[in-house]
Amino acid sequence: MRLSRQGESLIVHTPAKLNLTLKVLGKRPDGFHDLETLMVSIGLYDTLRFTPRSDSELSLRPVGTGRLSSDIPFDDTNLIVRAARLLQEHTGRRFGVNIRLDKRIPSQAGLGGGSSDAAATLAALNTFWKLGLPVEDLHPLAARLGSDVNFFLDSPSAAICTGRGERVRPIRMRQPLHFVVIKPATGLSTGKVFQSLLKSPEESRLFPDSMVDSLEQAPFAMISRLIRNDLESAGRSLNPDVDRILESLTRDEIPAAMTGSGSACFGLCQTDRQARTLAARCRACSGDEVFAVRSAA
Ligand code: C5P
């Protein structure tokens, strides 16, 4: 996440994520699932602009009238508004703000766009409203907003996340990774995917402490071997586009998986050039949205 000032405005560029591995460890009494997931931030960003207002109202509006903006609600259910209200409640301060959202991260995709916007709002308003909260105070608020919000709040380039996803252990991969990311026109609901989970949970983790070093030193080799997503078979059976995209990446012998609860999928490429060539080919033969991106180094 990058914050910058422009006159009276505060601008935040906040990234999407990919789950390179996602293992479901078990169902908890609160209905959530315990996970272990390796997440990376990627070079695909939403931009939020915060400007002052003299009353205590919160206003959220899209920049432009693009299709991505029409896919999401701009009312009180939006995670950006919920994050701002949570900060007002937590501090008892009722400042107002105008927020403009330039949406580039597709929603219902498993790319974490809504969570990333929520984390950006917590971090930005803490600065913009001069609240001075330490990041430890923002973490419990982030966890209340969604399982992935803590990852974006910490802004690591990569992390192993556990619990329901909110416990974040940053890791430093030595090389950036290159991906093609494909989002079909159809989406998937996170709740429905978890409900349709086909596989029985396992206790053992993919990344015990002894493996983290190898992951940091040789990320491509490790991930091309370990790439997996336990939610994928549910995603494939709920949405035939997910099945189609993964079949096509596998035919090209690209290590591939669905990200999070879908419906976007990604292929791990050897180079930036391979990612761009593959992206151009995928764009030419489908109505999917296709991005060639790299992870933060
Ligand atoms: O926390 P988030 O808003 O991403 O979760 C959406 C839904 O996905 C939850 O209501 C829950 O049904 C499911 N979920 C889960 N286990 C997780 C994360 C999400 O069962 N670790």
GROMACS .gro file of C-alpha atoms and ligand atoms in nm:
model
  318
    1MET     CA    1   0.000   0.000   0.000
    2ARG     CA    2   0.138   0.343  -0.095
    3LEU     CA    3   0.010   0.667   0.065
    4SER     CA    4   0.084   1.012  -0.080
    5ARG     CA    5  -0.043   1.368  -0.027
    6GLN     CA    6  -0.187   1.583  -0.306
    7GLY     CA    7  -0.291   1.921  -0.168
    8GLU     CA    8  -0.563   1.854   0.090
    9SER     CA    9  -0.617   1.500  -0.041
   10LEU     CA   10  -0.459   1.174   0.064
   11ILE     CA   11  -0.416   0.918  -0.215
   12VAL     CA   12  -0.371   0.546  -0.149
   13HIS     CA   13  -0.276   0.278  -0.403
   14THR     CA   14  -0.366  -0.059  -0.255
   15PRO     CA   15  -0.285  -0.394  -0.420
   16ALA     CA   16  -0.460  -0.720  -0.504
   17LYS     CA   17  -0.333  -1.054  -0.370
   18LEU     CA   18  -0.297  -1.410  -0.489
   19ASN     CA   19  -0.315  -1.720  -0.270
   20LEU     CA   20  -0.030  -1.930  -0.410
   21THR     CA   21  -0.121  -2.212  -0.173
   22LEU     CA   22  -0.432  -2.247   0.041
   23LYS     CA   23  -0.478  -2.537   0.277
   24VAL     CA   24  -0.796  -2.582   0.481
   25LEU     CA   25  -0.694  -2.722   0.820
   26GLY     CA   26  -1.033  -2.764   0.986
   27LYS     CA   27  -1.375  -2.619   1.067
   28ARG     CA   28  -1.403  -2.414   1.386
   29PRO     CA   29  -1.689  -2.383   1.634
   30ASP     CA   30  -1.753  -2.025   1.508
   31GLY     CA   31  -1.828  -2.159   1.157
   32PHE     CA   32  -1.506  -2.027   1.001
   33HIS     CA   33  -1.229  -2.255   0.875
   34ASP     CA   34  -0.872  -2.260   0.997
   35LEU     CA   35  -0.640  -2.206   0.702
   36GLU     CA   36  -0.278  -2.191   0.610
   37THR     CA   37  -0.221  -1.979   0.303
   38LEU     CA   38   0.077  -1.827   0.126
   39MET     CA   39  -0.028  -1.487  -0.008
   40VAL     CA   40   0.159  -1.241  -0.229
   41SER     CA   41   0.073  -0.881  -0.317
   42ILE     CA   42   0.062  -0.822  -0.692
   43GLY     CA   43   0.093  -0.520  -0.919
   44LEU     CA   44  -0.279  -0.460  -0.970
   45TYR     CA   45  -0.414  -0.170  -0.764
   46ASP     CA   46  -0.730   0.010  -0.653
   47THR     CA   47  -0.683   0.381  -0.585
   48LEU     CA   48  -0.865   0.565  -0.305
   49ARG     CA   49  -0.869   0.944  -0.269
   50PHE     CA   50  -0.966   1.095   0.068
   51THR     CA   51  -1.068   1.464   0.082
   52PRO     CA   52  -1.191   1.664   0.381
   53ARG     CA   53  -1.549   1.779   0.445
   54SER     CA   54  -1.677   2.013   0.713
   55ASP     CA   55  -1.953   1.788   0.854
   56SER     CA   56  -1.931   1.436   1.003
   57GLU     CA   57  -2.073   1.252   0.698
   58LEU     CA   58  -1.900   0.974   0.507
   59SER     CA   59  -1.943   0.978   0.130
   60LEU     CA   60  -1.813   0.708  -0.105
   61ARG     CA   61  -1.834   0.753  -0.482
   62PRO     CA   62  -1.674   0.576  -0.777
   63VAL     CA   63  -1.429   0.743  -1.014
   64GLY     CA   64  -1.593   0.712  -1.358
   65THR     CA   65  -1.874   0.475  -1.444
   66GLY     CA   66  -1.677   0.163  -1.540
   67ARG     CA   67  -1.822  -0.188  -1.516
   68LEU     CA   68  -1.596  -0.275  -1.221
   69SER     CA   69  -1.756   0.003  -1.014
   70SER     CA   70  -2.107  -0.111  -1.104
   71ASP     CA   71  -2.023  -0.461  -0.971
   72ILE     CA   72  -1.997  -0.336  -0.610
   73PRO     CA   73  -2.230  -0.153  -0.370
   74PHE     CA   74  -2.148   0.210  -0.286
   75ASP     CA   75  -2.371   0.215   0.024
   76ASP     CA   76  -2.317   0.136   0.394
   77THR     CA   77  -2.244  -0.230   0.314
   78ASN     CA   78  -1.922  -0.141   0.130
   79LEU     CA   79  -1.619  -0.245   0.338
   80ILE     CA   80  -1.469   0.104   0.290
   81VAL     CA   81  -1.767   0.267   0.464
   82ARG     CA   82  -1.771  -0.006   0.729
   83ALA     CA   83  -1.400   0.050   0.798
   84ALA     CA   84  -1.453   0.427   0.832
   85ARG     CA   85  -1.751   0.378   1.067
   86LEU     CA   86  -1.557   0.127   1.276
   87LEU     CA   87  -1.280   0.386   1.323
   88GLN     CA   88  -1.538   0.650   1.422
   89GLU     CA   89  -1.692   0.411   1.676
   90HIS     CA   90  -1.355   0.294   1.812
   91THR     CA   91  -1.223   0.648   1.870
   92GLY     CA   92  -1.552   0.827   1.944
   93ARG     CA   93  -1.438   1.094   1.694
   94ARG     CA   94  -1.689   1.182   1.423
   95PHE     CA   95  -1.492   1.350   1.148
   96GLY     CA   96  -1.633   1.329   0.796
   97VAL     CA   97  -1.461   1.245   0.469
   98ASN     CA   98  -1.526   1.220   0.095
   99ILE     CA   99  -1.382   0.903  -0.055
  100ARG     CA  100  -1.346   0.840  -0.429
  101LEU     CA  101  -1.268   0.484  -0.537
  102ASP     CA  102  -1.100   0.402  -0.866
  103LYS     CA  103  -1.175   0.029  -0.892
  104ARG     CA  104  -0.936  -0.182  -1.098
  105ILE     CA  105  -0.934  -0.505  -0.895
  106PRO     CA  106  -1.225  -0.724  -1.010
  107SER     CA  107  -1.467  -0.827  -0.733
  108GLN     CA  108  -1.595  -1.179  -0.647
  109ALA     CA  109  -1.256  -1.286  -0.773
  110GLY     CA  110  -1.052  -1.403  -0.472
  111LEU     CA  111  -0.812  -1.116  -0.541
  112GLY     CA  112  -0.886  -0.945  -0.208
  113GLY     CA  113  -0.999  -0.613  -0.359
  114GLY     CA  114  -1.263  -0.536  -0.094
  115SER     CA  115  -1.028  -0.634   0.191
  116SER     CA  116  -0.747  -0.428   0.041
  117ASP     CA  117  -0.977  -0.122   0.017
  118ALA     CA  118  -1.082  -0.173   0.381
  119ALA     CA  119  -0.720  -0.192   0.499
  120ALA     CA  120  -0.633   0.118   0.294
  121THR     CA  121  -0.923   0.302   0.459
  122LEU     CA  122  -0.810   0.210   0.813
  123ALA     CA  123  -0.450   0.314   0.743
  124ALA     CA  124  -0.540   0.630   0.549
  125LEU     CA  125  -0.804   0.765   0.789
  126ASN     CA  126  -0.574   0.702   1.086
  127THR     CA  127  -0.340   0.951   0.917
  128PHE     CA  128  -0.602   1.176   0.754
  129TRP     CA  129  -0.802   1.225   1.076
  130LYS     CA  130  -0.477   1.245   1.282
  131LEU     CA  131  -0.598   0.966   1.514
  132GLY     CA  132  -0.246   0.845   1.594
  133LEU     CA  133  -0.353   0.484   1.658
  134PRO     CA  134  -0.065   0.233   1.670
  135VAL     CA  135  -0.096  -0.049   1.415
  136GLU     CA  136  -0.168  -0.296   1.702
  137ASP     CA  137  -0.496  -0.108   1.758
  138LEU     CA  138  -0.589  -0.130   1.391
  139HIS     CA  139  -0.538  -0.509   1.371
  140PRO     CA  140  -0.845  -0.613   1.576
  141LEU     CA  141  -1.057  -0.371   1.370
  142ALA     CA  142  -0.915  -0.523   1.050
  143ALA     CA  143  -0.999  -0.876   1.169
  144ARG     CA  144  -1.362  -0.770   1.234
  145LEU     CA  145  -1.394  -0.646   0.876
  146GLY     CA  146  -1.275  -0.967   0.705
  147SER     CA  147  -1.025  -1.250   0.712
  148ASP     CA  148  -0.780  -1.094   0.461
  149VAL     CA  149  -0.779  -0.733   0.582
  150ASN     CA  150  -0.487  -0.785   0.824
  151PHE     CA  151  -0.263  -0.902   0.540
  152PHE     CA  152  -0.315  -0.576   0.347
  153LEU     CA  153  -0.279  -0.364   0.661
  154ASP     CA  154   0.069  -0.504   0.719
  155SER     CA  155   0.147  -0.455   0.348
  156PRO     CA  156   0.406  -0.731   0.318
  157SER     CA  157   0.510  -0.845  -0.031
  158ALA     CA  158   0.441  -1.204   0.081
  159ALA     CA  159   0.319  -1.375   0.397
  160ILE     CA  160   0.206  -1.706   0.537
  161CYS     CA  161  -0.135  -1.641   0.693
  162THR     CA  162  -0.301  -1.870   0.945
  163GLY     CA  163  -0.604  -1.869   1.177
  164ARG     CA  164  -0.898  -1.775   0.955
  165GLY     CA  165  -0.637  -1.585   0.751
  166GLU     CA  166  -0.588  -1.294   0.992
  167ARG     CA  167  -0.258  -1.409   1.152
  168VAL     CA  168   0.014  -1.276   0.922
  169ARG     CA  169   0.376  -1.392   0.915
  170PRO     CA  170   0.563  -1.181   0.655
  171ILE     CA  171   0.827  -1.356   0.445
  172ARG     CA  172   1.086  -1.211   0.208
  173MET     CA  173   1.111  -1.388  -0.124
  174ARG     CA  174   1.442  -1.336  -0.298
  175GLN     CA  175   1.299  -1.299  -0.647
  176PRO     CA  176   0.975  -1.149  -0.773
  177LEU     CA  177   0.734  -1.397  -0.932
  178HIS     CA  178   0.551  -1.352  -1.263
  179PHE     CA  179   0.188  -1.442  -1.319
  180VAL     CA  180  -0.092  -1.437  -1.565
  181VAL     CA  181  -0.420  -1.371  -1.379
  182ILE     CA  182  -0.750  -1.459  -1.547
  183LYS     CA  183  -1.090  -1.346  -1.418
  184PRO     CA  184  -1.398  -1.481  -1.597
  185ALA     CA  185  -1.707  -1.261  -1.632
  186THR     CA  186  -1.879  -1.484  -1.373
  187GLY     CA  187  -1.788  -1.460  -1.002
  188LEU     CA  188  -1.806  -1.681  -0.692
  189SER     CA  189  -1.934  -1.609  -0.340
  190THR     CA  190  -1.683  -1.685  -0.063
  191GLY     CA  191  -1.953  -1.814   0.174
  192LYS     CA  192  -2.092  -2.055  -0.089
  193VAL     CA  193  -1.748  -2.190  -0.178
  194PHE     CA  194  -1.667  -2.268   0.187
  195GLN     CA  195  -2.011  -2.431   0.227
  196SER     CA  196  -1.946  -2.657  -0.073
  197LEU     CA  197  -1.599  -2.761   0.040
  198LEU     CA  198  -1.557  -3.112  -0.095
  199LYS     CA  199  -1.243  -3.222   0.075
  200SER     CA  200  -1.190  -3.326   0.436
  201PRO     CA  201  -0.960  -3.092   0.624
  202GLU     CA  202  -0.609  -3.207   0.720
  203GLU     CA  203  -0.410  -3.099   1.023
  204SER     CA  204  -0.058  -3.094   0.877
  205ARG     CA  205   0.075  -2.765   0.739
  206LEU     CA  206   0.241  -2.707   0.400
  207PHE     CA  207   0.493  -2.463   0.544
  208PRO     CA  208   0.638  -2.577   0.875
  209ASP     CA  209   0.906  -2.336   1.004
  210SER     CA  210   1.180  -2.557   0.861
  211MET     CA  211   1.059  -2.484   0.507
  212VAL     CA  212   1.026  -2.106   0.524
  213ASP     CA  213   1.395  -2.055   0.452
  214SER     CA  214   1.380  -2.256   0.128
  215LEU     CA  215   1.069  -2.063   0.028
  216GLU     CA  216   1.247  -1.731   0.077
  217GLN     CA  217   1.560  -1.845  -0.111
  218ALA     CA  218   1.402  -2.029  -0.406
  219PRO     CA  219   1.038  -1.918  -0.432
  220PHE     CA  220   0.977  -2.025  -0.795
  221ALA     CA  221   1.101  -2.382  -0.744
  222MET     CA  222   0.907  -2.423  -0.420
  223ILE     CA  223   0.582  -2.273  -0.539
  224SER     CA  224   0.572  -2.449  -0.875
  225ARG     CA  225   0.590  -2.772  -0.673
  226LEU     CA  226   0.349  -2.676  -0.393
  227ILE     CA  227   0.089  -2.466  -0.577
  228ARG     CA  228  -0.259  -2.579  -0.463
  229ASN     CA  229  -0.590  -2.454  -0.335
  230ASP     CA  230  -0.820  -2.674  -0.127
  231LEU     CA  231  -1.118  -2.457  -0.232
  232GLU     CA  232  -1.054  -2.524  -0.600
  233SER     CA  233  -1.271  -2.832  -0.652
  234ALA     CA  234  -1.566  -2.650  -0.493
  235GLY     CA  235  -1.493  -2.348  -0.717
  236ARG     CA  236  -1.471  -2.568  -1.028
  237SER     CA  237  -1.801  -2.740  -0.959
  238LEU     CA  238  -1.985  -2.414  -0.876
  239ASN     CA  239  -1.846  -2.220  -1.173
  240PRO     CA  240  -1.764  -2.397  -1.505
  241ASP     CA  241  -1.552  -2.096  -1.615
  242VAL     CA  242  -1.303  -2.177  -1.337
  243ASP     CA  243  -1.276  -2.531  -1.470
  244ARG     CA  244  -1.229  -2.405  -1.827
  245ILE     CA  245  -0.952  -2.158  -1.732
  246LEU     CA  246  -0.760  -2.409  -1.521
  247GLU     CA  247  -0.788  -2.676  -1.794
  248SER     CA  248  -0.643  -2.435  -2.048
  249LEU     CA  249  -0.350  -2.329  -1.825
  250THR     CA  250  -0.273  -2.692  -1.744
  251ARG     CA  251  -0.279  -2.780  -2.118
  252ASP     CA  252  -0.007  -2.514  -2.161
  253GLU     CA  253   0.189  -2.687  -1.881
  254ILE     CA  254   0.172  -2.377  -1.659
  255PRO     CA  255   0.152  -2.442  -1.282
  256ALA     CA  256  -0.191  -2.295  -1.204
  257ALA     CA  257  -0.455  -2.262  -0.933
  258MET     CA  258  -0.764  -2.066  -0.836
  259THR     CA  259  -0.689  -1.777  -0.598
  260GLY     CA  260  -0.876  -1.765  -0.264
  261SER     CA  261  -1.242  -1.853  -0.314
  262GLY     CA  262  -1.225  -1.762  -0.686
  263SER     CA  263  -1.333  -1.705  -0.951
  264ALA     CA  264  -0.998  -1.565  -1.070
  265CYS     CA  265  -0.720  -1.814  -1.147
  266PHE     CA  266  -0.351  -1.762  -1.206
  267GLY     CA  267  -0.063  -1.931  -1.382
  268LEU     CA  268   0.293  -1.908  -1.249
  269CYS     CA  269   0.530  -1.802  -1.531
  270GLN     CA  270   0.909  -1.823  -1.555
  271THR     CA  271   0.955  -1.466  -1.680
  272ASP     CA  272   0.772  -1.139  -1.731
  273ARG     CA  273   0.789  -1.204  -2.106
  274GLN     CA  274   0.623  -1.545  -2.078
  275ALA     CA  275   0.347  -1.389  -1.863
  276ARG     CA  276   0.285  -1.110  -2.118
  277THR     CA  277   0.282  -1.347  -2.417
  278LEU     CA  278   0.044  -1.587  -2.245
  279ALA     CA  279  -0.180  -1.298  -2.132
  280ALA     CA  280  -0.206  -1.167  -2.491
  281ARG     CA  281  -0.303  -1.516  -2.614
  282CYS     CA  282  -0.565  -1.564  -2.340
  283ARG     CA  283  -0.714  -1.219  -2.410
  284ALA     CA  284  -0.745  -1.294  -2.781
  285CYS     CA  285  -0.945  -1.614  -2.737
  286SER     CA  286  -1.187  -1.541  -2.449
  287GLY     CA  287  -1.404  -1.271  -2.294
  288ASP     CA  288  -1.211  -1.304  -1.966
  289GLU     CA  289  -1.023  -1.019  -1.802
  290VAL     CA  290  -0.654  -1.101  -1.821
  291PHE     CA  291  -0.358  -0.937  -1.645
  292ALA     CA  292   0.017  -1.000  -1.663
  293VAL     CA  293   0.150  -0.904  -1.320
  294ARG     CA  294   0.443  -0.961  -1.088
  295SER     CA  295   0.465  -0.996  -0.714
  296ALA     CA  296   0.626  -0.724  -0.508
  297ALA     CA  297   1.001  -0.808  -0.463
  298C5P     O1  298  -1.395  -1.315   0.640
  298C5P     P1  299  -1.461  -1.310   0.506
  298C5P     O2  300  -1.558  -1.197   0.491
  298C5P     O3  301  -1.362  -1.318   0.396
  298C5P     O4  302  -1.547  -1.447   0.497
  298C5P     C1  303  -1.660  -1.465   0.415
  298C5P     C2  304  -1.722  -1.601   0.448
  298C5P     O5  305  -1.635  -1.708   0.407
  298C5P     C3  306  -1.745  -1.626   0.598
  298C5P     O6  307  -1.871  -1.579   0.638
  298C5P     C4  308  -1.734  -1.777   0.609
  298C5P     O7  309  -1.855  -1.838   0.570
  298C5P     C5  310  -1.632  -1.813   0.502
  298C5P     N1  311  -1.495  -1.827   0.557
  298C5P     C6  312  -1.462  -1.944   0.627
  298C5P     N2  313  -1.334  -1.958   0.677
  298C5P     C7  314  -1.242  -1.860   0.656
  298C5P     C8  315  -1.274  -1.742   0.584
  298C5P     C9  316  -1.403  -1.730   0.536
  298C5P     O8  317  -1.545  -2.034   0.645
  298C5P     N3  318  -1.118  -1.877   0.705
   0.00000   0.00000   0.00000
